[in-house]
Amino acid sequence: MGRWQPGASGRLGQAAMELYFERGYDQTTVAEIAQRAGVTSRTFFRYFVDKREVLFAGTDAVRERLVATLDTVPPDTTPLGTVRAALDAVVALIGDDHDHSRRRQQIITTHAELRERELAKLAAWSRALADGLRQRGVDEPAASLAAEVGVAVFRVAFEQWTTGPGDRSLVEVMHDSFGRIPTA
Amino acid sequence: MGRWQPGASGRLGQAAMELYFERGYDQTTVAEIAQRAGVTSRTFFRYFVDKREVLFAGTDAVRERLVATLDTVPPDTTPLGTVRAALDAVVALIGDDHDHSRRRQQIITTHAELRERELAKLAAWSRALADGLRQRGVDEPAASLAAEVGVAVFRVAFEQWTTGPGDRSLVEVMHDSFGRIPTA
């Protein structure tokens, strides 16, 4: 999730990514991450439950940003337009560090437990967006369809961006995908 | 996944569903499932890795059906139309046992490990569909967008159907959702 925050948590995140990339995720221990970051394992566990969660730091903040952004969208915006505005805010939060995102996705893609965690994260975004749309008065199934389709578009765009050369910004790739949503 | 097959595997599936519903998923052991089905635990493990997998019996068959159906769709069909045809075949395979599907979803929804497994299943469908579309000559990101959006529509329709009164068939609910895909 974008650049690491300053402080111990950010140093741990940075150290974990370096080690996962150098040695592999399976071969890296919490003790090694803590050592590289210059803190104790005890400090590691103050910030993260396990080495998996380091890769998902900031997930709650992103979901909160999604929901908070919904309130700023003009009420006459379509459900999908509202979802797109919320995802724009998330993309701004993730930032445009292509190399960081590419490395992170490579680690996630090659580990089933990380892929499952990533899917759970995106499903939580979708649920939060559908809840937010219903609170804006959008009926079902329109709320869930806009949320699920919007997150599906994000997922495709994010994969395209991280596996591509990084010559375009993530927001550009995502807007392009939003313009290509297929209908029956 | 629809009605249980005849034989020990089907009896185990039936027994597991009954016990999960009567006692709760967490409170049910493999030994109890085997006993209710009139077989040994050893027989259980001949068919399933663990009690979680009983709920996902037939998942591979469904994915194979998805891929096999792609070959029967006329080549001039749109990518999303092709995905819809494949999902129609899956819905026919799942069947229209509303009560069974509703109970199964209730169990899955209330357990994080089952929700993750369900998400992984749907992600595998989406990957298989995108692969199949690329083999039909569909470019990226059109192939992934059609696959992801199609599976998103299925997911919304399936949830709507299982949480609803069951007065409409799943295929009807799904076609309705395909007709409501939002675009920017």
PDB file of C-alpha atoms in Angstrom, chain A:
ATOM      1  CA  MET A   1       0.000   0.000   0.000  1.00  0.00           C
ATOM      2  CA  GLY A   2       2.077   2.925  -1.269  1.00  0.00           C
ATOM      3  CA  ARG A   3       5.028   4.338   0.552  1.00  0.00           C
ATOM      4  CA  TRP A   4       5.699   3.278   4.097  1.00  0.00           C
ATOM      5  CA  GLN A   5       4.871   5.578   6.966  1.00  0.00           C
ATOM      6  CA  PRO A   6       7.784   6.980   8.983  1.00  0.00           C
ATOM      7  CA  GLY A   7       8.643   5.305  12.292  1.00  0.00           C
ATOM      8  CA  ALA A   8       9.058   1.692  13.366  1.00  0.00           C
ATOM      9  CA  SER A   9       5.990   0.429  11.490  1.00  0.00           C
ATOM     10  CA  GLY A  10       7.243   1.899   8.226  1.00  0.00           C
ATOM     11  CA  ARG A  11      10.772   0.567   8.738  1.00  0.00           C
ATOM     12  CA  LEU A  12       9.318  -2.900   9.451  1.00  0.00           C
ATOM     13  CA  GLY A  13       7.259  -2.738   6.277  1.00  0.00           C
ATOM     14  CA  GLN A  14      10.249  -1.684   4.236  1.00  0.00           C
ATOM     15  CA  ALA A  15      12.451  -4.378   5.801  1.00  0.00           C
ATOM     16  CA  ALA A  16       9.832  -7.069   5.202  1.00  0.00           C
ATOM     17  CA  MET A  17       9.449  -6.167   1.534  1.00  0.00           C
ATOM     18  CA  GLU A  18      13.229  -6.207   1.047  1.00  0.00           C
ATOM     19  CA  LEU A  19      13.572  -9.624   2.689  1.00  0.00           C
ATOM     20  CA  TYR A  20      10.549 -11.144   0.925  1.00  0.00           C
ATOM     21  CA  PHE A  21      12.063 -10.053  -2.353  1.00  0.00           C
ATOM     22  CA  GLU A  22      15.657 -11.075  -1.569  1.00  0.00           C
ATOM     23  CA  ARG A  23      15.014 -14.439   0.163  1.00  0.00           C
ATOM     24  CA  GLY A  24      11.413 -15.228  -0.580  1.00  0.00           C
ATOM     25  CA  TYR A  25       8.368 -14.843   1.644  1.00  0.00           C
ATOM     26  CA  ASP A  26       8.482 -18.402   3.023  1.00  0.00           C
ATOM     27  CA  GLN A  27      12.151 -18.134   3.979  1.00  0.00           C
ATOM     28  CA  THR A  28      11.775 -14.884   5.923  1.00  0.00           C
ATOM     29  CA  THR A  29      11.110 -14.880   9.680  1.00  0.00           C
ATOM     30  CA  VAL A  30       9.661 -12.168  11.882  1.00  0.00           C
ATOM     31  CA  ALA A  31      12.969 -12.081  13.799  1.00  0.00           C
ATOM     32  CA  GLU A  32      14.839 -11.285  10.581  1.00  0.00           C
ATOM     33  CA  ILE A  33      12.394  -8.539   9.633  1.00  0.00           C
ATOM     34  CA  ALA A  34      12.721  -6.976  13.084  1.00  0.00           C
ATOM     35  CA  GLN A  35      16.518  -7.197  12.962  1.00  0.00           C
ATOM     36  CA  ARG A  36      16.711  -5.542   9.542  1.00  0.00           C
ATOM     37  CA  ALA A  37      14.416  -2.757  10.793  1.00  0.00           C
ATOM     38  CA  GLY A  38      16.555  -2.305  13.922  1.00  0.00           C
ATOM     39  CA  VAL A  39      13.822  -3.229  16.384  1.00  0.00           C
ATOM     40  CA  THR A  40      12.924  -6.287  18.485  1.00  0.00           C
ATOM     41  CA  SER A  41      10.446  -8.997  17.498  1.00  0.00           C
ATOM     42  CA  ARG A  42       8.320  -7.728  20.349  1.00  0.00           C
ATOM     43  CA  THR A  43       8.077  -4.378  18.576  1.00  0.00           C
ATOM     44  CA  PHE A  44       7.108  -6.174  15.364  1.00  0.00           C
ATOM     45  CA  PHE A  45       4.167  -7.800  17.127  1.00  0.00           C
ATOM     46  CA  ARG A  46       3.077  -4.439  18.502  1.00  0.00           C
ATOM     47  CA  TYR A  47       2.278  -3.438  14.911  1.00  0.00           C
ATOM     48  CA  PHE A  48       1.472  -6.673  13.060  1.00  0.00           C
ATOM     49  CA  VAL A  49      -0.168  -9.992  13.942  1.00  0.00           C
ATOM     50  CA  ASP A  50       2.149 -11.965  11.652  1.00  0.00           C
ATOM     51  CA  LYS A  51       4.394 -11.601   8.622  1.00  0.00           C
ATOM     52  CA  ARG A  52       1.410 -11.856   6.293  1.00  0.00           C
ATOM     53  CA  GLU A  53      -0.230  -8.755   7.720  1.00  0.00           C
ATOM     54  CA  VAL A  54       2.808  -6.563   6.983  1.00  0.00           C
ATOM     55  CA  LEU A  55       1.809  -6.719   3.326  1.00  0.00           C
ATOM     56  CA  PHE A  56      -1.683  -5.527   4.200  1.00  0.00           C
ATOM     57  CA  ALA A  57      -0.761  -2.608   6.437  1.00  0.00           C
ATOM     58  CA  GLY A  58      -3.033   0.315   5.692  1.00  0.00           C
ATOM     59  CA  THR A  59      -5.920  -1.872   4.507  1.00  0.00           C
ATOM     60  CA  ASP A  60      -8.277  -0.472   7.154  1.00  0.00           C
ATOM     61  CA  ALA A  61      -7.228   3.077   6.308  1.00  0.00           C
ATOM     62  CA  VAL A  62      -8.027   2.428   2.657  1.00  0.00           C
ATOM     63  CA  ARG A  63     -11.478   1.078   3.466  1.00  0.00           C
ATOM     64  CA  GLU A  64     -12.148   4.099   5.673  1.00  0.00           C
ATOM     65  CA  ARG A  65     -11.028   6.399   2.874  1.00  0.00           C
ATOM     66  CA  LEU A  66     -13.396   4.615   0.480  1.00  0.00           C
ATOM     67  CA  VAL A  67     -16.346   5.160   2.805  1.00  0.00           C
ATOM     68  CA  ALA A  68     -15.368   8.737   3.727  1.00  0.00           C
ATOM     69  CA  THR A  69     -15.069   9.675   0.050  1.00  0.00           C
ATOM     70  CA  LEU A  70     -18.638   8.564  -0.655  1.00  0.00           C
ATOM     71  CA  ASP A  71     -19.859  11.503   1.473  1.00  0.00           C
ATOM     72  CA  THR A  72     -18.042  13.974  -0.759  1.00  0.00           C
ATOM     73  CA  VAL A  73     -19.643  12.768  -4.002  1.00  0.00           C
ATOM     74  CA  PRO A  74     -22.588  14.886  -5.281  1.00  0.00           C
ATOM     75  CA  PRO A  75     -25.887  13.067  -4.610  1.00  0.00           C
ATOM     76  CA  ASP A  76     -26.989  12.993  -8.269  1.00  0.00           C
ATOM     77  CA  THR A  77     -23.911  10.952  -9.275  1.00  0.00           C
ATOM     78  CA  THR A  78     -24.679   7.464 -10.622  1.00  0.00           C
ATOM     79  CA  PRO A  79     -23.882   4.525  -8.301  1.00  0.00           C
ATOM     80  CA  LEU A  80     -20.942   3.454 -10.468  1.00  0.00           C
ATOM     81  CA  GLY A  81     -19.725   7.053 -10.759  1.00  0.00           C
ATOM     82  CA  THR A  82     -19.788   7.232  -6.965  1.00  0.00           C
ATOM     83  CA  VAL A  83     -17.773   4.014  -6.687  1.00  0.00           C
ATOM     84  CA  ARG A  84     -15.289   5.313  -9.227  1.00  0.00           C
ATOM     85  CA  ALA A  85     -14.789   8.530  -7.247  1.00  0.00           C
ATOM     86  CA  ALA A  86     -14.125   6.483  -4.101  1.00  0.00           C
ATOM     87  CA  LEU A  87     -11.624   4.286  -5.941  1.00  0.00           C
ATOM     88  CA  ASP A  88      -9.911   7.408  -7.318  1.00  0.00           C
ATOM     89  CA  ALA A  89      -9.298   8.472  -3.720  1.00  0.00           C
ATOM     90  CA  VAL A  90      -7.871   5.040  -2.926  1.00  0.00           C
ATOM     91  CA  VAL A  91      -5.562   5.162  -5.914  1.00  0.00           C
ATOM     92  CA  ALA A  92      -4.323   8.546  -4.669  1.00  0.00           C
ATOM     93  CA  LEU A  93      -3.642   6.899  -1.300  1.00  0.00           C
ATOM     94  CA  ILE A  94      -1.849   3.897  -2.808  1.00  0.00           C
ATOM     95  CA  GLY A  95       0.263   6.310  -4.792  1.00  0.00           C
ATOM     96  CA  ASP A  96       2.052   5.662  -8.002  1.00  0.00           C
ATOM     97  CA  ASP A  97       5.073   3.712  -6.801  1.00  0.00           C
ATOM     98  CA  HIS A  98       4.987   1.201  -9.640  1.00  0.00           C
ATOM     99  CA  ASP A  99       8.070  -0.700  -8.559  1.00  0.00           C
ATOM    100  CA  HIS A 100       6.830  -1.155  -4.988  1.00  0.00           C
ATOM    101  CA  SER A 101       3.357  -2.285  -6.127  1.00  0.00           C
ATOM    102  CA  ARG A 102       4.814  -4.611  -8.748  1.00  0.00           C
ATOM    103  CA  ARG A 103       7.069  -6.337  -6.210  1.00  0.00           C
ATOM    104  CA  ARG A 104       4.277  -6.615  -3.673  1.00  0.00           C
ATOM    105  CA  GLN A 105       1.927  -8.176  -6.239  1.00  0.00           C
ATOM    106  CA  GLN A 106       4.607 -10.653  -7.310  1.00  0.00           C
ATOM    107  CA  ILE A 107       4.900 -11.868  -3.725  1.00  0.00           C
ATOM    108  CA  ILE A 108       1.134 -12.054  -3.264  1.00  0.00           C
ATOM    109  CA  THR A 109       0.467 -13.809  -6.570  1.00  0.00           C
ATOM    110  CA  THR A 110       2.854 -16.635  -5.781  1.00  0.00           C
ATOM    111  CA  HIS A 111       1.411 -17.508  -2.343  1.00  0.00           C
ATOM    112  CA  ALA A 112      -2.081 -18.950  -1.911  1.00  0.00           C
ATOM    113  CA  GLU A 113      -2.495 -17.592   1.638  1.00  0.00           C
ATOM    114  CA  LEU A 114      -1.599 -14.091   0.444  1.00  0.00           C
ATOM    115  CA  ARG A 115      -3.899 -14.334  -2.565  1.00  0.00           C
ATOM    116  CA  GLU A 116      -6.754 -15.310  -0.230  1.00  0.00           C
ATOM    117  CA  ARG A 117      -5.969 -12.356   2.016  1.00  0.00           C
ATOM    118  CA  GLU A 118      -5.925 -10.021  -0.983  1.00  0.00           C
ATOM    119  CA  LEU A 119      -9.307 -11.325  -2.147  1.00  0.00           C
ATOM    120  CA  ALA A 120     -10.729 -10.861   1.357  1.00  0.00           C
ATOM    121  CA  LYS A 121      -9.455  -7.269   1.319  1.00  0.00           C
ATOM    122  CA  LEU A 122     -11.145  -6.504  -2.000  1.00  0.00           C
ATOM    123  CA  ALA A 123     -14.366  -8.214  -0.866  1.00  0.00           C
ATOM    124  CA  ALA A 124     -14.363  -5.984   2.226  1.00  0.00           C
ATOM    125  CA  TRP A 125     -13.981  -2.913  -0.017  1.00  0.00           C
ATOM    126  CA  SER A 126     -16.923  -4.094  -2.085  1.00  0.00           C
ATOM    127  CA  ARG A 127     -19.112  -4.659   0.975  1.00  0.00           C
ATOM    128  CA  ALA A 128     -18.197  -1.234   2.380  1.00  0.00           C
ATOM    129  CA  LEU A 129     -19.018   0.425  -0.951  1.00  0.00           C
ATOM    130  CA  ALA A 130     -22.358  -1.389  -1.272  1.00  0.00           C
ATOM    131  CA  ASP A 131     -23.262  -0.400   2.312  1.00  0.00           C
ATOM    132  CA  GLY A 132     -22.343   3.204   1.565  1.00  0.00           C
ATOM    133  CA  LEU A 133     -24.426   3.248  -1.610  1.00  0.00           C
ATOM    134  CA  ARG A 134     -27.454   1.839   0.212  1.00  0.00           C
ATOM    135  CA  GLN A 135     -27.060   4.587   2.799  1.00  0.00           C
ATOM    136  CA  ARG A 136     -27.166   7.049  -0.107  1.00  0.00           C
ATOM    137  CA  GLY A 137     -30.538   5.556  -1.056  1.00  0.00           C
ATOM    138  CA  VAL A 138     -29.393   3.225  -3.845  1.00  0.00           C
ATOM    139  CA  ASP A 139     -31.576   0.085  -4.009  1.00  0.00           C
ATOM    140  CA  GLU A 140     -30.472  -3.503  -4.423  1.00  0.00           C
ATOM    141  CA  PRO A 141     -29.234  -5.033  -6.636  1.00  0.00           C
ATOM    142  CA  ALA A 142     -27.994  -1.704  -8.071  1.00  0.00           C
ATOM    143  CA  ALA A 143     -25.826  -0.973  -5.000  1.00  0.00           C
ATOM    144  CA  SER A 144     -24.110  -4.376  -4.961  1.00  0.00           C
ATOM    145  CA  LEU A 145     -23.715  -4.430  -8.743  1.00  0.00           C
ATOM    146  CA  ALA A 146     -22.025  -1.021  -8.791  1.00  0.00           C
ATOM    147  CA  ALA A 147     -19.752  -1.984  -5.888  1.00  0.00           C
ATOM    148  CA  GLU A 148     -18.810  -5.402  -7.284  1.00  0.00           C
ATOM    149  CA  VAL A 149     -18.334  -4.175 -10.846  1.00  0.00           C
ATOM    150  CA  GLY A 150     -16.301  -1.179  -9.655  1.00  0.00           C
ATOM    151  CA  VAL A 151     -13.998  -3.354  -7.567  1.00  0.00           C
ATOM    152  CA  ALA A 152     -13.718  -5.844 -10.458  1.00  0.00           C
ATOM    153  CA  VAL A 153     -12.581  -3.003 -12.711  1.00  0.00           C
ATOM    154  CA  PHE A 154     -10.075  -1.850 -10.088  1.00  0.00           C
ATOM    155  CA  ARG A 155      -8.696  -5.374  -9.802  1.00  0.00           C
ATOM    156  CA  VAL A 156      -8.216  -5.760 -13.547  1.00  0.00           C
ATOM    157  CA  ALA A 157      -6.638  -2.301 -13.810  1.00  0.00           C
ATOM    158  CA  PHE A 158      -4.341  -2.899 -10.865  1.00  0.00           C
ATOM    159  CA  GLU A 159      -3.133  -6.195 -12.303  1.00  0.00           C
ATOM    160  CA  GLN A 160      -2.646  -4.638 -15.723  1.00  0.00           C
ATOM    161  CA  TRP A 161      -0.694  -1.769 -14.166  1.00  0.00           C
ATOM    162  CA  THR A 162       1.516  -3.891 -11.906  1.00  0.00           C
ATOM    163  CA  THR A 163       2.341  -6.442 -14.615  1.00  0.00           C
ATOM    164  CA  GLY A 164       2.880  -3.747 -17.246  1.00  0.00           C
ATOM    165  CA  PRO A 165       5.877  -1.463 -17.855  1.00  0.00           C
ATOM    166  CA  GLY A 166       4.540   1.345 -15.641  1.00  0.00           C
ATOM    167  CA  ASP A 167       4.522   3.913 -18.451  1.00  0.00           C
ATOM    168  CA  ARG A 168       0.985   4.976 -17.512  1.00  0.00           C
ATOM    169  CA  SER A 169      -0.295   5.999 -14.081  1.00  0.00           C
ATOM    170  CA  LEU A 170      -2.625   3.666 -12.190  1.00  0.00           C
ATOM    171  CA  VAL A 171      -5.446   6.209 -12.289  1.00  0.00           C
ATOM    172  CA  GLU A 172      -5.107   6.431 -16.078  1.00  0.00           C
ATOM    173  CA  VAL A 173      -5.244   2.657 -16.485  1.00  0.00           C
ATOM    174  CA  MET A 174      -8.229   2.465 -14.133  1.00  0.00           C
ATOM    175  CA  HIS A 175     -10.188   5.182 -15.923  1.00  0.00           C
ATOM    176  CA  ASP A 176      -9.483   3.454 -19.200  1.00  0.00           C
ATOM    177  CA  SER A 177     -10.914   0.208 -17.760  1.00  0.00           C
ATOM    178  CA  PHE A 178     -13.983   2.008 -16.408  1.00  0.00           C
ATOM    179  CA  GLY A 179     -14.607   3.160 -19.975  1.00  0.00           C
ATOM    180  CA  ARG A 180     -14.462  -0.435 -21.217  1.00  0.00           C
ATOM    181  CA  ILE A 181     -16.971  -2.113 -18.896  1.00  0.00           C
ATOM    182  CA  PRO A 182     -18.770  -4.648 -21.069  1.00  0.00           C
ATOM    183  CA  THR A 183     -22.549  -4.929 -21.028  1.00  0.00           C
ATOM    184  CA  ALA A 184     -24.689  -7.751 -22.340  1.00  0.00           C
TER     185      ALA A 184
END
